[in-house]
mmCIF file of C-alpha atoms and ligand atoms in Angstrom:
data_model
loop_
_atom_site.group_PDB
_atom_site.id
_atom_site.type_symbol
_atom_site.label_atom_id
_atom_site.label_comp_id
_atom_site.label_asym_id
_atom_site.label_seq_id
_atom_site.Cartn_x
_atom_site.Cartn_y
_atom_site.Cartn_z
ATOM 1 C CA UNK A 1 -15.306 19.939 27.220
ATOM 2 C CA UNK A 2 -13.394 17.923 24.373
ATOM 3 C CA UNK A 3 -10.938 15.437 24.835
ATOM 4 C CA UNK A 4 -8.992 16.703 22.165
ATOM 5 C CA UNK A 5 -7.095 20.355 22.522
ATOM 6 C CA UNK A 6 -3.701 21.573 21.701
ATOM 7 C CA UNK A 7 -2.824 22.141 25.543
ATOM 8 C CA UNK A 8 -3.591 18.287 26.439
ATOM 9 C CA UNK A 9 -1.518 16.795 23.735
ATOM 10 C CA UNK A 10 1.563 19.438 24.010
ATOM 11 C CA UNK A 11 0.962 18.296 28.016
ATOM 12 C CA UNK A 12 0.928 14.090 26.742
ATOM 13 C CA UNK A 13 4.000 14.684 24.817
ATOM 14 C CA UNK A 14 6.231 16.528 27.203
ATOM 15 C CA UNK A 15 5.221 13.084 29.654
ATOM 16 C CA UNK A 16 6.536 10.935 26.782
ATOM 17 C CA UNK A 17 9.732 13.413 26.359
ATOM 18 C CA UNK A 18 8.388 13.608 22.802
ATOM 19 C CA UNK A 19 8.919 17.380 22.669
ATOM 20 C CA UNK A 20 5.674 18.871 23.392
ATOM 21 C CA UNK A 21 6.378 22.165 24.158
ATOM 22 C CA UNK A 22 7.923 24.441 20.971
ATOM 23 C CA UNK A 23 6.318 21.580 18.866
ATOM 24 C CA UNK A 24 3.310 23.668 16.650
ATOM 25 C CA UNK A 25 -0.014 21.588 17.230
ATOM 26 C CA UNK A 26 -3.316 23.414 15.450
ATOM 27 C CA UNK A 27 -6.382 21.701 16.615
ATOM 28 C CA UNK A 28 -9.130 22.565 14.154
ATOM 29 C CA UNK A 29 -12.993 22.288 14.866
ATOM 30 C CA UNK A 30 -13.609 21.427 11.237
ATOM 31 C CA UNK A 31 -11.722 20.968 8.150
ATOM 32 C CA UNK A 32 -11.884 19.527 4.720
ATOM 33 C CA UNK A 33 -9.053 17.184 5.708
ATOM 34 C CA UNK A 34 -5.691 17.443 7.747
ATOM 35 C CA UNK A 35 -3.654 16.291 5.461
ATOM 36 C CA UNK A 36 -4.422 19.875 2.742
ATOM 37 C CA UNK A 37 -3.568 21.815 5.852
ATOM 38 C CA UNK A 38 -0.803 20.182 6.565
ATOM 39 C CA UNK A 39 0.753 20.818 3.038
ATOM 40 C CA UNK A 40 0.004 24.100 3.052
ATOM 41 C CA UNK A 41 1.746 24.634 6.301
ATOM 42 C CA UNK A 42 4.131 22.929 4.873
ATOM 43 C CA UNK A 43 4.165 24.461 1.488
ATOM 44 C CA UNK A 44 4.934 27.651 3.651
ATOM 45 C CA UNK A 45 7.850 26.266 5.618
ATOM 46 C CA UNK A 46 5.975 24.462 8.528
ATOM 47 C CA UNK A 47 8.313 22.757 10.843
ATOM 48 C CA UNK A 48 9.182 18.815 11.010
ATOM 49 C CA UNK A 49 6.778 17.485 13.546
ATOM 50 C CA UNK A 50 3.944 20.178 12.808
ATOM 51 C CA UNK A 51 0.802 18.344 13.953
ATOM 52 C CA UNK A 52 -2.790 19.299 12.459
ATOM 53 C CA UNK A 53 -5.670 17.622 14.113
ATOM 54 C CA UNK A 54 -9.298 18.042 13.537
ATOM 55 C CA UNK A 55 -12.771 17.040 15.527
ATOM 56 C CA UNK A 56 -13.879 16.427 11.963
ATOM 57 C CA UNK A 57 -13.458 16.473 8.818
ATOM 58 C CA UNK A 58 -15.637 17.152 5.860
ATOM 59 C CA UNK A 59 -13.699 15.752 3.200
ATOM 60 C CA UNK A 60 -11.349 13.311 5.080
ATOM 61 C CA UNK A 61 -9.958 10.936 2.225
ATOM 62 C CA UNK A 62 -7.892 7.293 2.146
ATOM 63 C CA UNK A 63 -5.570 5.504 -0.407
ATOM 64 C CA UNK A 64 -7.542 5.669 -4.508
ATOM 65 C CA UNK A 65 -9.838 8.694 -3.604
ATOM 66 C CA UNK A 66 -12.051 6.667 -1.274
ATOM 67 C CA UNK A 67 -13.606 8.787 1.592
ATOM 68 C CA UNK A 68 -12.766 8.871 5.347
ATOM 69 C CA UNK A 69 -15.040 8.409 7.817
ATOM 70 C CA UNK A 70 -14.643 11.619 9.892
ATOM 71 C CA UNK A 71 -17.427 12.131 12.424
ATOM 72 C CA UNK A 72 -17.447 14.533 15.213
ATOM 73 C CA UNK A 73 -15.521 14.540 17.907
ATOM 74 C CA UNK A 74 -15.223 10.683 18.158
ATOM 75 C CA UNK A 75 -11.860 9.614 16.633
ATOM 76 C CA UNK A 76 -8.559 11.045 15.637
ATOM 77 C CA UNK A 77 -7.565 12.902 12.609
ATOM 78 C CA UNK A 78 -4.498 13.422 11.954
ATOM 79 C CA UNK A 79 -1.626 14.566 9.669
ATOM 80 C CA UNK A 80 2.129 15.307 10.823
ATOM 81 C CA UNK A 81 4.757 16.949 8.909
ATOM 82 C CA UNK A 82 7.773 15.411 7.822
ATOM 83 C CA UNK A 83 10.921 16.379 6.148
ATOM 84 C CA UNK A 84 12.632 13.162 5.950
ATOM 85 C CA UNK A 85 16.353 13.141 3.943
ATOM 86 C CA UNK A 86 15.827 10.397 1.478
ATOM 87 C CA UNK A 87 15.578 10.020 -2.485
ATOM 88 C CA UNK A 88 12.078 10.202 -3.803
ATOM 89 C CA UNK A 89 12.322 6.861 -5.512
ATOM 90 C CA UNK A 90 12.709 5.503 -1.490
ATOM 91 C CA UNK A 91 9.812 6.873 -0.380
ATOM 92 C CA UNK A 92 6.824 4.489 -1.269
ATOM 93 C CA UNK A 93 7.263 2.013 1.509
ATOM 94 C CA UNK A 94 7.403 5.201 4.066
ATOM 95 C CA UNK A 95 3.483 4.276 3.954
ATOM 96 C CA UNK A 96 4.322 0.723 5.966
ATOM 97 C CA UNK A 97 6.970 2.018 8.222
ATOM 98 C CA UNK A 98 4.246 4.408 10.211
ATOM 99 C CA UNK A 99 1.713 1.347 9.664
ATOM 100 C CA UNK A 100 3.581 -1.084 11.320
ATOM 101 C CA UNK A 101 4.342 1.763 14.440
ATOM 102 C CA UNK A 102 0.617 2.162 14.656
ATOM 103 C CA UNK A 103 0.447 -1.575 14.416
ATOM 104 C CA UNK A 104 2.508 -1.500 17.635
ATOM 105 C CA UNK A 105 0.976 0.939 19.385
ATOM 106 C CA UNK A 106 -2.646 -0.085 18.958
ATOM 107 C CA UNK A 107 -1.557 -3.609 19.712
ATOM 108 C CA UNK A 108 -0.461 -2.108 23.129
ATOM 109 C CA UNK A 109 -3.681 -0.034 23.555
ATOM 110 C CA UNK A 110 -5.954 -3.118 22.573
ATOM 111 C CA UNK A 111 -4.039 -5.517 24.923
ATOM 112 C CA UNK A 112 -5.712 -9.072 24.532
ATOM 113 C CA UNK A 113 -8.829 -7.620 23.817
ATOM 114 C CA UNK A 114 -8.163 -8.308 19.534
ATOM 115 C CA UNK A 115 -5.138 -9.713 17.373
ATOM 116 C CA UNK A 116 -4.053 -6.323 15.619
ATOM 117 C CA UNK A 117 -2.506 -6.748 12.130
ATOM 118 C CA UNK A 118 -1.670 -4.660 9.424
ATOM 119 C CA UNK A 119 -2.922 -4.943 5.713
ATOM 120 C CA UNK A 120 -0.541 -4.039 2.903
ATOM 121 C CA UNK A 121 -0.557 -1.014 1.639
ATOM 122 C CA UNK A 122 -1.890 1.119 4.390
ATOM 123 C CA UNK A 123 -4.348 -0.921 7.161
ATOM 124 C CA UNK A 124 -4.238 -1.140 10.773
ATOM 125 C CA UNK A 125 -6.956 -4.294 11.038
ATOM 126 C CA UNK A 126 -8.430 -5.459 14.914
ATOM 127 C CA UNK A 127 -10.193 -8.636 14.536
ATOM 128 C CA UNK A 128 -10.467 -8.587 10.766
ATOM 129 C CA UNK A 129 -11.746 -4.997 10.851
ATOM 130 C CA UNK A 130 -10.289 -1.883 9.911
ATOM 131 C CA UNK A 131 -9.087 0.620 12.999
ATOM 132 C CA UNK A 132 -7.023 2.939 11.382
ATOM 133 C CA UNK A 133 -5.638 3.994 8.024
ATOM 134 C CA UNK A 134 -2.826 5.461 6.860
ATOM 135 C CA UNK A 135 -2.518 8.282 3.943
ATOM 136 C CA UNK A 136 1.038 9.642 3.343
ATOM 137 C CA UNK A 137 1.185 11.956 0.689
ATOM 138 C CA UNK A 138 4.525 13.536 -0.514
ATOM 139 C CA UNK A 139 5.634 17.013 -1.979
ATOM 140 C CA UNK A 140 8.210 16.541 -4.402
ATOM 141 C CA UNK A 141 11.174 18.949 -6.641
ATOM 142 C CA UNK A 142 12.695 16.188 -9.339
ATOM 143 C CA UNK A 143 14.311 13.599 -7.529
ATOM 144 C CA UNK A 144 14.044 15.678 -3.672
ATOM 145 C CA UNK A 145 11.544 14.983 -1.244
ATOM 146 C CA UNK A 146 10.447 18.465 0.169
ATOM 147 C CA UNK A 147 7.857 17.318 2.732
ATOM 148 C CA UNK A 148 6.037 14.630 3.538
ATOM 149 C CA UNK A 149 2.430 14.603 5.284
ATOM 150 C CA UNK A 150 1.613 11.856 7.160
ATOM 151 C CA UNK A 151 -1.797 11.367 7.904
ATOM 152 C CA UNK A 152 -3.348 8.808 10.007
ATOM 153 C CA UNK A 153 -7.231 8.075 11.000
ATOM 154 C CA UNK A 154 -8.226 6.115 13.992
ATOM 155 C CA UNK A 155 -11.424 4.643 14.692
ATOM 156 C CA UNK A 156 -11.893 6.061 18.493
ATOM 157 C CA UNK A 157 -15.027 5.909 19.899
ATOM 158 C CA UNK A 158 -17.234 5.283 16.528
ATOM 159 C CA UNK A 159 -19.617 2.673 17.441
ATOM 160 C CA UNK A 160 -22.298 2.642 14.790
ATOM 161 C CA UNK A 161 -20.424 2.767 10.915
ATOM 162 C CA UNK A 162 -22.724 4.249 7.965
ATOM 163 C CA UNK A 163 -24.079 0.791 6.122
ATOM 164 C CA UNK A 164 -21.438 0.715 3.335
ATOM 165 C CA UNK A 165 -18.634 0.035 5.802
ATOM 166 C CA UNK A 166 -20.345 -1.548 9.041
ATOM 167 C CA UNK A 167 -18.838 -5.279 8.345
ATOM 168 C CA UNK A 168 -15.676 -3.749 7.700
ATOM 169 C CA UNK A 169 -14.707 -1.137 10.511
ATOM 170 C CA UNK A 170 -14.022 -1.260 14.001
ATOM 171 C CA UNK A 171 -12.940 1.256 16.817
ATOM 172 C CA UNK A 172 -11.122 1.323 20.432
ATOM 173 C CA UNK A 173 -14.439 1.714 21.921
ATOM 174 C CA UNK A 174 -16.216 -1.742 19.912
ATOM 175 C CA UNK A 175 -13.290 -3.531 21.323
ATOM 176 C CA UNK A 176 -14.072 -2.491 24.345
ATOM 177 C CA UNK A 177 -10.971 -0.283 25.381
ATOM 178 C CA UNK A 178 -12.158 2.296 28.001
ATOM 179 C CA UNK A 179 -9.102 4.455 28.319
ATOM 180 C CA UNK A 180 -10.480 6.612 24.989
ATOM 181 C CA UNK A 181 -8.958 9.614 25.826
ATOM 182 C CA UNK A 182 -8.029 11.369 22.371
ATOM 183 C CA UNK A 183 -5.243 13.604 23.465
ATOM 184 C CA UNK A 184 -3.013 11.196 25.050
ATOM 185 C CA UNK A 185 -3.785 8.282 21.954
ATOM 186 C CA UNK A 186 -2.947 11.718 19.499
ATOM 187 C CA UNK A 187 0.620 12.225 21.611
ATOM 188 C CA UNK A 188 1.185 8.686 21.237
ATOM 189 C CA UNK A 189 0.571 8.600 17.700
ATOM 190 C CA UNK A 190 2.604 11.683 16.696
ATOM 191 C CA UNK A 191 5.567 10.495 19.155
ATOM 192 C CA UNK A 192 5.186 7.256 16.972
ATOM 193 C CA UNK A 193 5.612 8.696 13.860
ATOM 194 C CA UNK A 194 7.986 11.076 14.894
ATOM 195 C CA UNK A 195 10.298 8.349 15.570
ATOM 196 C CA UNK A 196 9.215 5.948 12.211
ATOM 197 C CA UNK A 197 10.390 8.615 9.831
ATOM 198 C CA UNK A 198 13.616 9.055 11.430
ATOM 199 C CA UNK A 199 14.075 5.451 11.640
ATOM 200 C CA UNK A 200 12.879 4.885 7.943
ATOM 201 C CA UNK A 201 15.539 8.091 7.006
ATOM 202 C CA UNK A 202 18.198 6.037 8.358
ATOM 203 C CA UNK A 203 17.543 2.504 7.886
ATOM 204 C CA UNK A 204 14.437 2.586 5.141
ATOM 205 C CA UNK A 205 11.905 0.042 5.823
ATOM 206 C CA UNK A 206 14.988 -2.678 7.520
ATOM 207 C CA UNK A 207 13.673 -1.819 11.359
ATOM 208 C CA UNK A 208 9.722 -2.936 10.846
ATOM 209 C CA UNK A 209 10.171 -5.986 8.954
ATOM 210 C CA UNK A 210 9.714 -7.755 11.926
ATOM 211 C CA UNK A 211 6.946 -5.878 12.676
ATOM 212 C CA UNK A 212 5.314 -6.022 9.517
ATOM 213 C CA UNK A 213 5.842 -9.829 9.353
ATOM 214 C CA UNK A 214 4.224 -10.912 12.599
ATOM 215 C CA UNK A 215 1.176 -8.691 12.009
ATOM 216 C CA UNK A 216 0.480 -9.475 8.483
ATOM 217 C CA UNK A 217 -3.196 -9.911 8.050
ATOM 218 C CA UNK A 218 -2.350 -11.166 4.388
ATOM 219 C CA UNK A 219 0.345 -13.783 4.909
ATOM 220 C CA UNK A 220 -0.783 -17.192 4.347
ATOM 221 C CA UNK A 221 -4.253 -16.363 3.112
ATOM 222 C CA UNK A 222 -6.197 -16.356 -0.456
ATOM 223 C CA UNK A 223 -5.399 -12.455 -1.401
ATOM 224 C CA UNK A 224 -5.958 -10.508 -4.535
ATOM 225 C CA UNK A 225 -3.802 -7.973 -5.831
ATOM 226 C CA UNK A 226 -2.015 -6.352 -8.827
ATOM 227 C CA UNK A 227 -4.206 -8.637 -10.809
ATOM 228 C CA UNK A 228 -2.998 -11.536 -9.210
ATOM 229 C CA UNK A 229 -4.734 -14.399 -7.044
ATOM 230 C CA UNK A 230 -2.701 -16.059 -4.752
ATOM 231 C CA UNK A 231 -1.752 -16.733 -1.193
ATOM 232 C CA UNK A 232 0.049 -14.006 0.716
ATOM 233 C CA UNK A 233 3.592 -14.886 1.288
ATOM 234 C CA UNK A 234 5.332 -11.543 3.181
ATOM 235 C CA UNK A 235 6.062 -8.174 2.223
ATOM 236 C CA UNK A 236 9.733 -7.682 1.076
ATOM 237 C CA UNK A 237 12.532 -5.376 2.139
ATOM 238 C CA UNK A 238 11.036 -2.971 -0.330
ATOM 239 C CA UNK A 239 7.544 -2.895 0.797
ATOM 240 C CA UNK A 240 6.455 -5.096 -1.900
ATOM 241 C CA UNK A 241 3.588 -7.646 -1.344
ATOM 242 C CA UNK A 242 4.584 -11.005 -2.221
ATOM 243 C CA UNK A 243 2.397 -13.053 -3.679
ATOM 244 C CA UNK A 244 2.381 -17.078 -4.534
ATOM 245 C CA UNK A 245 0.545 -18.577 -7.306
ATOM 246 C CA UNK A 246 -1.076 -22.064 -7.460
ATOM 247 C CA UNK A 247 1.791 -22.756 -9.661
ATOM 248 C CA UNK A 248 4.005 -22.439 -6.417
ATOM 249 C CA UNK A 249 5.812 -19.101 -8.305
ATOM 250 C CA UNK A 250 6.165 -16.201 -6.006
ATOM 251 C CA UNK A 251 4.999 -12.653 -7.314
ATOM 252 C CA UNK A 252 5.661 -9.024 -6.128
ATOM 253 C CA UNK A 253 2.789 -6.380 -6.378
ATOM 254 C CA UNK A 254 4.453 -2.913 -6.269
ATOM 255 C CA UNK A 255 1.010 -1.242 -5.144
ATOM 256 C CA UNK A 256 -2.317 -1.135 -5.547
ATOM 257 C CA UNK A 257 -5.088 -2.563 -3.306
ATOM 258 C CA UNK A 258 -4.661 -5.966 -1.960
ATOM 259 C CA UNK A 259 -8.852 -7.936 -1.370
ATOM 260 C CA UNK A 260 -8.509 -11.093 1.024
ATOM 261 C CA UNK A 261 -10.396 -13.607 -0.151
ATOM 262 C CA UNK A 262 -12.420 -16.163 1.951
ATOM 263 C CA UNK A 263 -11.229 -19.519 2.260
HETATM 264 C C1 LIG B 301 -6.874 4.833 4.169
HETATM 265 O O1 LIG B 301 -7.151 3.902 4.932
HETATM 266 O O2 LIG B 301 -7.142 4.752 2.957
HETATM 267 C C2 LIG B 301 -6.190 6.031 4.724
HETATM 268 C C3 LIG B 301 -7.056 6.850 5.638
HETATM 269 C C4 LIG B 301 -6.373 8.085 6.153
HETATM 270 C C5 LIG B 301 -7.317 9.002 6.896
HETATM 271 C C6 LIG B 301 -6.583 10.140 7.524
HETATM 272 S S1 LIG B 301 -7.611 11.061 8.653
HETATM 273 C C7 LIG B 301 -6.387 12.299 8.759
HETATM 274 C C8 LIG B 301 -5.839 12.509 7.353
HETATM 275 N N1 LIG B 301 -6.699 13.430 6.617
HETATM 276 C C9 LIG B 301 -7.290 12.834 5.601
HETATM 277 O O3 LIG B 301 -8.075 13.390 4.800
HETATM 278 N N2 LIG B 301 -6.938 11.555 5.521
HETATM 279 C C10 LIG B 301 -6.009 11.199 6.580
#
């Protein structure tokens, strides 16, 4: 029997007083990727808080069309629903707001066993490797932020990585966390997010700079980004990546990838 079901992470939530119960959780066997379900649920009315979760995914993307690693029934796909009362110009640093709440609650699950940080725009990094990405996509009328979807990925129990990615990724299991159960980790997560977007509604991206600062896997090293090469100096109120040149000048980068050089 899976580790992942509708029943078990309604059940993890109610224990968290996260609203389990009423809350509408679809647990799909296959999909193209959570994230088109979850706009079309949402596209249709779909509550705040809607979770879609999948045991895989056949067309699970991240950030600049890149694909997701989605295997089955080893990690955690996920996308929640959000309807979050902001202007649309607000929204991009929404992205760092959940990142820096997974941050914090993979940093609890990982204990001493890794340093986690988190890599501007969207990574969740355990000993230089990537655990988990973030994908938030939004719906927009004009200058009115219908829905959100915020998906997340987290490397569970993956152990061997296709080629192309093995130096880079990591999961809870290579770390050697043995607690992998997916339905309590998804209950977590969607508690977690639940409570980022109405923090980030209120308060924008104000509440996780401290989070965001102490985890930065970019601050004081070589970095690349926006065209830029530089050292990593902080990401500002506004989500931007700061950047200083040899010239001592400091730089934002609005978006975009960000490479860490060695050295
Ligand atoms: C990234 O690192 O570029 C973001 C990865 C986001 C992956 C998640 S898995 C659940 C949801 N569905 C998708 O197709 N993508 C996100």
């Amino acid at each position: 029997m899976s580790d992942l079901s509708r029943e078990a992470i309604a059940r993890a939530l109610d224990a968290l007083g996260a609203r389990g119960a009423g809350r509408r959780i679809e647990v799909f066997a296959s999909i193209g990727s959570t994230n088109d379900e979850a706009r079309r649920a949402a596209m249709e009315g779909a509550a705040a808080g809607s979770a879609f979760l999948a045991e895989e995914q056949t067309a699970g993307r991240g950030r600049g069309g890149h694909a997701w690693h989605s295997p089955l029934g080893e990690n955690i796909y996920l996308s929640v629903i959000a309807r979050p009362r902001v202007p649309a110009a607000s929204l991009a640093p929404v992205t760092l707001a959940v990142g820096a709440a997974l941050g914090e609650l993979l940093g609890a699950v990982v204990g001493d066993r890794a340093k986690v940080e988190i890599k501007w725009p969207n990574d969740v990094l355990a000993e230089g490797r990537k655990i988990a990405g973030v994908l938030v996509e939004g719906q927009l009328r004009g200058s009115e932020v219908m829905s959100v979807i915020v998906g997340v990925g987290v490397n569970v129990r993956t152990v061997d990585f296709p080629e192309e990615i093995a130096a880079r990724a990591t999961s809870l299991a290579r770390l050697g966390v043995a607690e992998l159960d997916r339905s309590v980790i998804a209950a977590r997560m969607i508690a977690a997010i639940d409570e980022a977007m109405d923090r980030f509604e209120e308060e924008r991206l104000e509440p996780f700079l401290g989070t965001l600062a102490r985890r930065d896997a970019l601050r004081d090293r070589r970095v690349e980004a926006g065209g830029l090469i530089g050292v990593g100096a902080g990401i500002d109120e506004e989500g931007r990546l700061l950047v200083r040149l040899p010239s001592g000048a400091v730089k934002v980068v609005v978006s975009g990838e960000a490479i860490r050089l060695p050295g």
